[in-house]
Structure formats: structure tokens, C-alpha cells
PDB file of C-alpha atoms in Angstrom:
ATOM      1  CA  MET A1015       0.044   0.166  -0.079  1.00 60.00           C
ATOM      2  CA  LYS A1016       1.547   3.272  -1.010  1.00 59.00           C
ATOM      3  CA  LEU A1017      -0.133   6.762  -0.323  1.00 59.00           C
ATOM      4  CA  CYS A1018       0.726  10.238  -0.920  1.00 52.00           C
ATOM      5  CA  ARG A1019      -1.047  13.367   0.369  1.00 49.00           C
ATOM      6  CA  LYS A1020      -4.423  12.701  -1.158  1.00 48.00           C
ATOM      7  CA  ILE A1021      -6.241  12.651   2.100  1.00 50.00           C
ATOM      8  CA  ARG A1022      -7.255  16.225   3.573  1.00 47.00           C
ATOM      9  CA  ALA A1023      -8.443  15.517   7.000  1.00 47.00           C
ATOM     10  CA  LYS A1024      -9.032  18.329   9.649  1.00 46.00           C
ATOM     11  CA  PHE A1025      -6.853  17.103  12.266  1.00 45.00           C
ATOM     12  CA  THR A1026      -5.844  20.878  13.073  1.00 41.00           C
ATOM     13  CA  LEU A1027      -5.493  19.988  16.919  1.00 41.00           C
ATOM     14  CA  ILE A1028      -4.140  16.411  17.794  1.00 43.00           C
ATOM     15  CA  ILE A1029      -4.956  15.359  21.040  1.00 45.00           C
ATOM     16  CA  ASP A1030      -2.838  12.507  22.790  1.00 47.00           C
ATOM     17  CA  VAL A1031      -5.756  10.003  23.265  1.00 48.00           C
ATOM     18  CA  GLU A1032      -6.407   6.942  21.670  1.00 52.00           C
ATOM     19  CA  ILE A1033      -8.909   6.927  18.589  1.00 61.00           C
ATOM     20  CA  ILE A1034     -11.205   4.077  17.978  1.00 65.00           C
ATOM     21  CA  MET A1035     -10.512   2.268  14.716  1.00 75.00           C
ATOM     22  CA  LEU A1036     -12.849   1.005  12.140  1.00 86.00           C
ATOM     23  CA  THR A1037     -13.331  -2.732  12.638  1.00 86.00           C
ATOM     24  CA  LYS A1038     -12.158  -5.173   9.550  1.00 87.00           C
ATOM     25  CA  ASP A1039     -15.670  -5.612   8.227  1.00 89.00           C
ATOM     26  CA  LEU A1040     -15.826  -1.794   7.655  1.00 91.00           C
ATOM     27  CA  LEU A1041     -12.788  -1.136   5.643  1.00 92.00           C
ATOM     28  CA  LYS A1042     -13.039  -0.705   1.960  1.00 91.00           C
ATOM     29  CA  PHE A1043     -10.192  -1.476  -0.366  1.00 90.00           C
ATOM     30  CA  THR A1044      -9.503  -3.612  -3.556  1.00 91.00           C
ATOM     31  CA  VAL A1045      -6.359  -5.829  -4.121  1.00 89.00           C
ATOM     32  CA  ARG A1046      -4.757  -5.661  -7.709  1.00 87.00           C
ATOM     33  CA  THR A1047      -1.368  -7.320  -8.582  1.00 84.00           C
ATOM     34  CA  ASP A1048      -0.462  -7.734  -4.653  1.00 82.00           C
ATOM     35  CA  LYS A1049      -1.221  -4.006  -4.067  1.00 85.00           C
ATOM     36  CA  ILE A1050      -3.853  -2.791  -1.655  1.00 88.00           C
ATOM     37  CA  PHE A1051      -5.751   0.306  -2.735  1.00 87.00           C
ATOM     38  CA  PRO A1052      -8.056   2.090  -0.004  1.00 89.00           C
ATOM     39  CA  LYS A1053     -11.430   2.996  -1.331  1.00 90.00           C
ATOM     40  CA  TYR A1054     -11.903   6.649  -0.344  1.00 92.00           C
ATOM     41  CA  LEU A1055     -15.115   8.721  -0.301  1.00 92.00           C
ATOM     42  CA  LYS A1056     -15.015  11.867  -2.248  1.00 91.00           C
ATOM     43  CA  PRO A1057     -15.726  14.910   0.045  1.00 88.00           C
ATOM     44  CA  ASN A1058     -18.030  16.302  -2.631  1.00 88.00           C
ATOM     45  CA  ASP A1059     -19.915  12.932  -3.470  1.00 90.00           C
ATOM     46  CA  PRO A1060     -23.666  13.712  -3.228  1.00 91.00           C
ATOM     47  CA  GLU A1061     -24.665  10.372  -1.730  1.00 88.00           C
ATOM     48  CA  ALA A1062     -21.593  10.231   0.804  1.00 89.00           C
ATOM     49  CA  LEU A1063     -22.627  13.635   2.018  1.00 92.00           C
ATOM     50  CA  LEU A1064     -26.362  12.702   2.315  1.00 91.00           C
ATOM     51  CA  PHE A1065     -25.123   9.873   4.346  1.00 90.00           C
ATOM     52  CA  ALA A1066     -23.206  11.990   6.530  1.00 94.00           C
ATOM     53  CA  ARG A1067     -25.772  14.774   7.074  1.00 95.00           C
ATOM     54  CA  TYR A1068     -28.349  12.177   7.861  1.00 95.00           C
ATOM     55  CA  LEU A1069     -26.106  10.470  10.506  1.00 96.00           C
ATOM     56  CA  VAL A1070     -24.888  13.922  12.137  1.00 96.00           C
ATOM     57  CA  ASP A1071     -28.370  15.270  12.351  1.00 96.00           C
ATOM     58  CA  ALA A1072     -29.372  11.784  13.931  1.00 96.00           C
ATOM     59  CA  TYR A1073     -26.816  12.150  16.615  1.00 96.00           C
ATOM     60  CA  ARG A1074     -27.364  15.924  17.108  1.00 95.00           C
ATOM     61  CA  ALA A1075     -31.009  14.933  17.894  1.00 95.00           C
ATOM     62  CA  GLY A1076     -30.199  11.953  19.965  1.00 93.00           C
ATOM     63  CA  LYS A1077     -29.106  13.589  23.125  1.00 90.00           C
ATOM     64  CA  GLY A1078     -31.024  12.243  26.068  1.00 86.00           C
ATOM     65  CA  MET A1079     -31.892   8.938  24.057  1.00 87.00           C
ATOM     66  CA  LYS A1080     -30.868   5.362  24.620  1.00 84.00           C
ATOM     67  CA  LEU A1081     -28.423   4.121  22.293  1.00 87.00           C
ATOM     68  CA  GLU A1082     -30.718   1.491  21.296  1.00 85.00           C
ATOM     69  CA  SER A1083     -33.393   3.663  20.486  1.00 89.00           C
ATOM     70  CA  LEU A1084     -31.083   6.157  18.496  1.00 92.00           C
ATOM     71  CA  THR A1085     -29.701   2.813  16.642  1.00 91.00           C
ATOM     72  CA  GLU A1086     -33.001   1.799  15.558  1.00 91.00           C
ATOM     73  CA  LYS A1087     -33.847   5.185  14.313  1.00 92.00           C
ATOM     74  CA  ILE A1088     -30.631   5.409  12.170  1.00 93.00           C
ATOM     75  CA  LYS A1089     -31.487   1.869  10.674  1.00 91.00           C
ATOM     76  CA  GLN A1090     -34.549   3.297   9.175  1.00 91.00           C
ATOM     77  CA  HIS A1091     -32.220   4.620   6.438  1.00 91.00           C
ATOM     78  CA  PRO A1092     -32.645   2.359   3.259  1.00 89.00           C
ATOM     79  CA  LYS A1093     -28.877   2.020   2.868  1.00 86.00           C
ATOM     80  CA  SER A1094     -28.073   1.523   6.572  1.00 88.00           C
ATOM     81  CA  GLY A1095     -26.718  -2.035   5.885  1.00 88.00           C
ATOM     82  CA  SER A1096     -23.682  -0.752   3.587  1.00 89.00           C
ATOM     83  CA  ALA A1097     -20.320  -0.778   4.913  1.00 88.00           C
ATOM     84  CA  VAL A1098     -19.793   2.959   4.122  1.00 90.00           C
ATOM     85  CA  PHE A1099     -22.852   3.920   6.258  1.00 91.00           C
ATOM     86  CA  GLY A1100     -21.709   1.433   8.868  1.00 91.00           C
ATOM     87  CA  GLY A1101     -18.308   3.100   8.998  1.00 93.00           C
ATOM     88  CA  LEU A1102     -19.675   6.624   9.285  1.00 94.00           C
ATOM     89  CA  ASN A1103     -21.858   5.590  11.873  1.00 93.00           C
ATOM     90  CA  LYS A1104     -19.097   3.995  13.960  1.00 93.00           C
ATOM     91  CA  LEU A1105     -17.128   7.057  13.870  1.00 94.00           C
ATOM     92  CA  LEU A1106     -20.091   9.131  14.953  1.00 95.00           C
ATOM     93  CA  GLU A1107     -20.985   6.698  17.883  1.00 92.00           C
ATOM     94  CA  ASP A1108     -17.602   6.796  19.161  1.00 90.00           C
ATOM     95  CA  ARG A1109     -18.003  10.773  19.576  1.00 92.00           C
ATOM     96  CA  CYS A1110     -20.686  10.277  22.067  1.00 91.00           C
ATOM     97  CA  ALA A1111     -20.523  10.558  25.857  1.00 88.00           C
ATOM     98  CA  TYR A1112     -22.700   8.675  28.197  1.00 82.00           C
ATOM     99  CA  ALA A1113     -24.676   9.633  31.218  1.00 73.00           C
ATOM    100  CA  ASP A1114     -22.905   7.081  33.611  1.00 65.00           C
ATOM    101  CA  SER A1115     -19.878   5.132  33.680  1.00 62.00           C
ATOM    102  CA  GLU A1116     -19.996   1.191  33.750  1.00 64.00           C
ATOM    103  CA  SER A1117     -18.895   0.996  37.107  1.00 69.00           C
ATOM    104  CA  GLU A1118     -21.215   3.592  38.289  1.00 71.00           C
ATOM    105  CA  VAL A1119     -24.245   1.678  36.897  1.00 70.00           C
ATOM    106  CA  GLU A1120     -22.813  -1.624  38.420  1.00 74.00           C
ATOM    107  CA  ASP A1121     -22.473  -0.184  41.678  1.00 76.00           C
ATOM    108  CA  ARG A1122     -25.951   1.323  41.741  1.00 74.00           C
ATOM    109  CA  ARG A1123     -27.483  -2.003  40.503  1.00 76.00           C
ATOM    110  CA  TRP A1124     -25.859  -4.039  43.174  1.00 79.00           C
ATOM    111  CA  GLU A1125     -27.040  -1.631  46.093  1.00 80.00           C
ATOM    112  CA  LEU A1126     -30.366  -1.646  44.531  1.00 80.00           C
ATOM    113  CA  PHE A1127     -30.605  -5.420  44.472  1.00 82.00           C
ATOM    114  CA  LYS A1128     -29.646  -5.382  48.052  1.00 83.00           C
ATOM    115  CA  LYS A1129     -32.167  -2.916  49.034  1.00 82.00           C
ATOM    116  CA  ALA A1130     -34.961  -4.856  47.105  1.00 84.00           C
ATOM    117  CA  LYS A1131     -33.617  -8.040  49.081  1.00 85.00           C
ATOM    118  CA  GLU A1132     -33.946  -6.442  52.373  1.00 85.00           C
ATOM    119  CA  ILE A1133     -37.524  -4.892  51.523  1.00 85.00           C
ATOM    120  CA  ARG A1134     -38.708  -8.343  50.367  1.00 82.00           C
ATOM    121  CA  ASN A1135     -37.397 -10.141  53.322  1.00 85.00           C
ATOM    122  CA  SER A1136     -39.319  -7.714  55.695  1.00 86.00           C
ATOM    123  CA  GLY A1137     -42.762  -9.283  54.926  1.00 82.00           C
ATOM    124  CA  VAL A1138     -45.436  -9.663  52.454  1.00 70.00           C
ATOM    125  CA  MET A1139     -46.797  -6.738  50.634  1.00 79.00           C
ATOM    126  CA  ALA A1140     -48.520  -5.675  47.596  1.00 84.00           C
ATOM    127  CA  ILE A1141     -46.257  -5.286  44.415  1.00 84.00           C
ATOM    128  CA  SER A1142     -47.153  -1.478  44.159  1.00 84.00           C
ATOM    129  CA  GLU A1143     -45.843  -0.981  47.840  1.00 83.00           C
ATOM    130  CA  PHE A1144     -42.892  -2.953  47.208  1.00 81.00           C
ATOM    131  CA  GLN A1145     -41.982  -0.769  44.053  1.00 81.00           C
ATOM    132  CA  THR A1146     -42.534   2.275  46.004  1.00 84.00           C
ATOM    133  CA  ARG A1147     -40.311   1.501  48.837  1.00 82.00           C
ATOM    134  CA  VAL A1148     -37.537   0.375  46.256  1.00 81.00           C
ATOM    135  CA  ALA A1149     -37.780   3.750  44.666  1.00 80.00           C
ATOM    136  CA  GLU A1150     -37.648   5.749  47.986  1.00 82.00           C
ATOM    137  CA  GLY A1151     -34.467   7.969  48.137  1.00 77.00           C
ATOM    138  CA  THR A1152     -33.664   7.598  44.582  1.00 76.00           C
ATOM    139  CA  GLY A1153     -35.304  10.735  43.393  1.00 75.00           C
ATOM    140  CA  ILE A1154     -36.930   9.021  40.560  1.00 75.00           C
ATOM    141  CA  ASP A1155     -39.948   6.711  40.087  1.00 78.00           C
ATOM    142  CA  PHE A1156     -39.943   2.715  39.848  1.00 79.00           C
ATOM    143  CA  SER A1157     -40.568   2.372  36.130  1.00 78.00           C
ATOM    144  CA  ARG A1158     -37.513   4.925  35.334  1.00 71.00           C
ATOM    145  CA  LEU A1159     -35.413   3.009  38.108  1.00 72.00           C
ATOM    146  CA  GLU A1160     -36.075  -0.286  35.993  1.00 71.00           C
ATOM    147  CA  SER A1161     -35.522   1.052  32.829  1.00 66.00           C
ATOM    148  CA  ASN A1162     -31.957   2.216  33.794  1.00 69.00           C
ATOM    149  CA  LEU A1163     -30.789  -1.044  35.744  1.00 71.00           C
ATOM    150  CA  TYR A1164     -28.777  -2.326  33.028  1.00 65.00           C
ATOM    151  CA  GLY A1165     -27.407   0.914  31.653  1.00 61.00           C
ATOM    152  CA  ASP A1166     -23.876  -0.370  31.522  1.00 60.00           C
ATOM    153  CA  LEU A1167     -24.839  -2.574  28.377  1.00 68.00           C
ATOM    154  CA  PRO A1168     -24.173  -0.762  25.232  1.00 67.00           C
ATOM    155  CA  GLU A1169     -27.655  -0.675  23.891  1.00 69.00           C
ATOM    156  CA  PHE A1170     -28.865   0.832  26.985  1.00 75.00           C
ATOM    157  CA  ARG A1171     -26.586   3.404  27.621  1.00 80.00           C
ATOM    158  CA  ILE A1172     -28.074   7.108  27.404  1.00 83.00           C
ATOM    159  CA  VAL A1173     -26.412   9.566  25.160  1.00 89.00           C
ATOM    160  CA  GLU A1174     -25.616  12.531  27.405  1.00 87.00           C
ATOM    161  CA  ASP A1175     -23.457  14.404  24.836  1.00 93.00           C
ATOM    162  CA  PHE A1176     -22.253  14.368  21.365  1.00 94.00           C
ATOM    163  CA  GLU A1177     -18.820  15.773  19.920  1.00 93.00           C
ATOM    164  CA  ASP A1178     -20.396  17.539  16.760  1.00 95.00           C
ATOM    165  CA  ILE A1179     -18.605  17.480  13.474  1.00 94.00           C
ATOM    166  CA  ASP A1180     -19.370  18.990   9.986  1.00 94.00           C
ATOM    167  CA  PRO A1181     -20.669  16.211   7.656  1.00 94.00           C
ATOM    168  CA  THR A1182     -17.708  17.168   5.132  1.00 94.00           C
ATOM    169  CA  ASP A1183     -15.133  16.836   7.824  1.00 93.00           C
ATOM    170  CA  LEU A1184     -16.807  13.224   8.800  1.00 94.00           C
ATOM    171  CA  ILE A1185     -16.095  12.125   5.280  1.00 93.00           C
ATOM    172  CA  HIS A1186     -12.079  13.266   5.679  1.00 92.00           C
ATOM    173  CA  ARG A1187     -12.188  11.403   9.140  1.00 91.00           C
ATOM    174  CA  TYR A1188     -13.636   8.252   7.345  1.00 93.00           C
ATOM    175  CA  ASN A1189     -11.033   8.285   4.814  1.00 92.00           C
ATOM    176  CA  ALA A1190      -8.293   8.602   7.381  1.00 91.00           C
ATOM    177  CA  SER A1191      -9.739   5.652   9.364  1.00 91.00           C
ATOM    178  CA  GLN A1192      -9.565   3.517   6.125  1.00 92.00           C
ATOM    179  CA  VAL A1193      -5.652   4.082   6.166  1.00 90.00           C
ATOM    180  CA  GLN A1194      -5.541   3.632   9.967  1.00 90.00           C
ATOM    181  CA  GLY A1195      -7.327   0.407   9.573  1.00 89.00           C
ATOM    182  CA  LEU A1196      -4.780  -1.040   7.208  1.00 88.00           C
ATOM    183  CA  ILE A1197      -1.892   0.366   9.092  1.00 88.00           C
ATOM    184  CA  LEU A1198      -3.047  -1.652  11.884  1.00 84.00           C
ATOM    185  CA  ARG A1199      -2.458  -4.821  10.130  1.00 82.00           C
ATOM    186  CA  SER A1200       0.974  -3.759   8.506  1.00 83.00           C
ATOM    187  CA  ARG A1201       4.563  -5.391   8.884  1.00 82.00           C
ATOM    188  CA  THR A1202       6.667  -2.372   7.946  1.00 85.00           C
ATOM    189  CA  LEU A1203       5.677   1.495   7.640  1.00 88.00           C
ATOM    190  CA  THR A1204       8.127   3.804   5.688  1.00 92.00           C
ATOM    191  CA  MET A1205       7.063   7.840   5.780  1.00 92.00           C
ATOM    192  CA  ILE A1206       8.864  10.317   3.826  1.00 93.00           C
ATOM    193  CA  VAL A1207       8.189  13.943   4.793  1.00 93.00           C
ATOM    194  CA  ARG A1208       9.326  16.824   2.497  1.00 90.00           C
ATOM    195  CA  ASP A1209       8.271  19.707   4.644  1.00 86.00           C
ATOM    196  CA  LYS A1210      10.460  22.702   5.080  1.00 84.00           C
ATOM    197  CA  ASP A1211       8.990  23.859   8.499  1.00 86.00           C
ATOM    198  CA  ALA A1212      11.339  22.577  10.928  1.00 87.00           C
ATOM    199  CA  VAL A1213       9.115  23.180  14.006  1.00 89.00           C
ATOM    200  CA  LYS A1214       6.287  20.754  12.122  1.00 90.00           C
ATOM    201  CA  LYS A1215       8.890  18.260  11.491  1.00 90.00           C
ATOM    202  CA  ARG A1216      10.010  18.451  15.230  1.00 90.00           C
ATOM    203  CA  ARG A1217       6.528  18.213  16.359  1.00 91.00           C
ATOM    204  CA  LEU A1218       5.849  15.096  14.277  1.00 92.00           C
ATOM    205  CA  LEU A1219       9.020  13.405  15.956  1.00 92.00           C
ATOM    206  CA  GLN A1220       7.799  14.296  19.290  1.00 92.00           C
ATOM    207  CA  ARG A1221       4.512  12.621  18.717  1.00 91.00           C
ATOM    208  CA  LEU A1222       6.474   9.710  17.450  1.00 90.00           C
ATOM    209  CA  LYS A1223       8.153   9.506  20.636  1.00 89.00           C
ATOM    210  CA  PHE A1224       4.927  10.052  22.779  1.00 91.00           C
ATOM    211  CA  TRP A1225       3.275   6.937  21.025  1.00 89.00           C
ATOM    212  CA  ARG A1226       6.501   4.934  21.723  1.00 87.00           C
ATOM    213  CA  LEU A1227       6.952   3.645  18.371  1.00 87.00           C
ATOM    214  CA  LEU A1228      10.009   1.735  17.177  1.00 84.00           C
ATOM    215  CA  ALA A1229      11.625   3.893  14.290  1.00 88.00           C
ATOM    216  CA  GLU A1230      14.541   4.349  12.063  1.00 91.00           C
ATOM    217  CA  ILE A1231      15.067   8.051  11.348  1.00 92.00           C
ATOM    218  CA  ASP A1232      16.944   9.429   8.438  1.00 91.00           C
ATOM    219  CA  GLU A1233      16.882  13.417   8.292  1.00 87.00           C
ATOM    220  CA  GLY A1234      18.424  14.772   5.177  1.00 82.00           C
ATOM    221  CA  ALA A1235      18.589  18.210   3.685  1.00 76.00           C
ATOM    222  CA  ASP A1236      15.473  17.663   1.605  1.00 83.00           C
ATOM    223  CA  GLN A1237      13.374  14.909   3.332  1.00 89.00           C
ATOM    224  CA  LEU A1238      12.576  13.007   6.616  1.00 92.00           C
ATOM    225  CA  LYS A1239      12.611   9.418   6.128  1.00 93.00           C
ATOM    226  CA  ILE A1240      10.931   7.236   8.961  1.00 93.00           C
ATOM    227  CA  ILE A1241      10.955   3.540   9.084  1.00 92.00           C
ATOM    228  CA  LEU A1242       8.514   2.103  11.469  1.00 88.00           C
ATOM    229  CA  SER A1243       8.172  -1.611  12.504  1.00 78.00           C
ATOM    230  CA  GLY A1244       4.691  -2.684  11.856  1.00 69.00           C
ATOM    231  CA  PRO A1245       2.337  -4.658  14.487  1.00 68.00           C
ATOM    232  CA  LEU A1246       2.664  -7.777  12.749  1.00 63.00           C
ATOM    233  CA  SER A1247       6.460  -7.798  13.047  1.00 58.00           C
ATOM    234  CA  LEU A1248       6.164  -8.087  16.729  1.00 55.00           C
ATOM    235  CA  PHE A1249       5.701 -11.115  18.533  1.00 51.00           C
ATOM    236  CA  ASP A1250       4.463  -9.793  21.922  1.00 51.00           C
ATOM    237  CA  LYS A1251       1.479  -7.226  22.391  1.00 55.00           C
ATOM    238  CA  SER A1252       1.092  -6.461  18.517  1.00 67.00           C
ATOM    239  CA  ALA A1253      -2.608  -5.210  18.947  1.00 71.00           C
ATOM    240  CA  THR A1254      -1.410  -2.737  21.465  1.00 79.00           C
ATOM    241  CA  TYR A1255       1.632  -1.658  19.215  1.00 81.00           C
ATOM    242  CA  GLY A1256      -0.702  -1.466  16.117  1.00 81.00           C
ATOM    243  CA  SER A1257      -3.169   0.751  17.723  1.00 83.00           C
ATOM    244  CA  ARG A1258      -0.434   3.299  18.910  1.00 85.00           C
ATOM    245  CA  LEU A1259       0.952   3.212  15.229  1.00 86.00           C
ATOM    246  CA  SER A1260      -2.655   3.925  13.880  1.00 86.00           C
ATOM    247  CA  ASN A1261      -3.071   6.716  16.033  1.00 87.00           C
ATOM    248  CA  PHE A1262       0.177   8.195  15.219  1.00 90.00           C
ATOM    249  CA  PHE A1263      -0.978   8.450  11.642  1.00 90.00           C
ATOM    250  CA  PRO A1264      -3.165  11.765  11.889  1.00 88.00           C
ATOM    251  CA  ASN A1265      -0.195  13.598  12.840  1.00 90.00           C
ATOM    252  CA  LEU A1266       1.296  12.794   9.436  1.00 90.00           C
ATOM    253  CA  LEU A1267      -1.852  14.656   7.862  1.00 89.00           C
ATOM    254  CA  LEU A1268      -0.640  18.029   9.267  1.00 88.00           C
ATOM    255  CA  MET A1269       2.440  17.789   7.108  1.00 89.00           C
ATOM    256  CA  ASP A1270       2.145  19.581   3.849  1.00 87.00           C
ATOM    257  CA  HIS A1271       4.110  17.176   1.622  1.00 89.00           C
ATOM    258  CA  TRP A1272       4.264  13.446   2.571  1.00 91.00           C
ATOM    259  CA  GLU A1273       4.117   9.835   1.524  1.00 90.00           C
ATOM    260  CA  ILE A1274       3.564   6.538   3.127  1.00 90.00           C
ATOM    261  CA  LYS A1275       4.371   3.218   1.981  1.00 88.00           C
ATOM    262  CA  ALA A1276       3.367  -0.108   4.145  1.00 85.00           C
ATOM    263  CA  GLU A1277       3.736  -3.775   3.809  1.00 85.00           C
ATOM    264  CA  ILE A1278       0.614  -5.406   4.759  1.00 80.00           C
TER     265      ILE A1278
END
């Protein structure tokens, strides 16, 4: 796989956190004569923009909804089963924040179960009285308490916030994710940067160090060459290393002139 600077993704600010990758079934590529060619979406493609707008609007309106309900709403689109639609949706789902953490919901459920057991063992009572006593002190009624009981399961999580994104930028992010998914399965990776800005090159090397990547660096007068060991060349913790390598890739998109070659 060989790429030059054809991907324009808006990563104007690189945050040092792990970016969730697309799963293998959502990667789109073709193989010709032992070479892999990622299949990108054109940012001005009418159908791709319709997909992106539909999904972004759905997530903007989805605050306060259960993820299960939001997913069902999204699936009403006639082409929701396509890999492109699924990839765009996955990227947006990862931009959601949820009302409670898994540990908070689990702790609350355990305390509720203990309380319900104590009330049940206190004597025979009508179901309505039991429900009222269980809900006492929680600030919400029993039906809502019951619906939130398994809020740590993915489909029952409540979307509290959504990190907004422009539909066109979502397409650029999708294209970058296609490359990241292939990098995750690489043996070697060679990056060549032809950028005269010394500050930007220094920042790129700092990010290389931050992600703890194994690299050979050859800096000449006209170019910076970085050879990285891919995750499949390692025997131990290859998935973790591959994730770090893929997360480094968006930093390369901030350079003006670059190319990348990967052995998959």
C-alpha cells in the first residue's frame, strides 16, 4: 500500500488520546497485483454527503436517548446496511459521551438489588408498595429506575453528549480511518516527509516519541524518512502497538508534503 497526500483530514489539533479504529468489516479496499488500494469517499460526492448529513443530524438530535433507540432510528435509512454507512456511523458513535460510567451503573444496580432483597424479606406486601419502597430515596419513580437498571450495557446507555462534526469533515475522518485500519495490520511502514517547516517536523518526531514507536530516522536536507516496525512484525502485544501506530497517523496529515508506504 502506497499513499501520498491525497487525504485532507481536519486534524488541526491532535489530542494525545487513543482514537477508536474501524473494524475489519468496515474497511473498504481493493487488491490488484499484490497491492492494496483503499477506497476513499469524495468529500463532494452527493450520496456520501447525504449519508453524513443524515447521521450527523440523527446524533445531534439523539442527546438524552438510549443508544438502542438511536440505533433503531438510524437503521430506518434504506442503505443503513452498507459498509460505508456503517463506517460513518461507527465514527459518530465513538464521539458520544454517556450519562453514567459502567462502574457507576454496576455499583448502583448492586445496591438496588440489596435494598430490594431487604424489603422483600421484611414481609408480604403488594407489588405497588414494594416498588414504592424500592424507589424511595432515589429521586426517580420505579419504572424509570427499572429502565436504567442495565444502563451499562451498550444498547441501554443514554447519550448525554455528542461531539459535533461537520458532515464534510466526517467524510475526511472516514478516509483517514480507512488508512488507519490497514496500518493496524502492517509489517513495516515507511514515511517520507518533504516539509521545510522545522517546527512541524520536530512536532512530528515528538508525537512519534509520545506513541512509543520503534523507528529508524534518516533526516536529510530535503526530506525526513521514518521507517517504522509494523505490529505484525512483533511477537508480543502486537494489537497494542498497532493501535499506537494507527493513532500516530493523523499527525502525518498535518504535514504539507508526505507519502507513506506500508507492507501489509
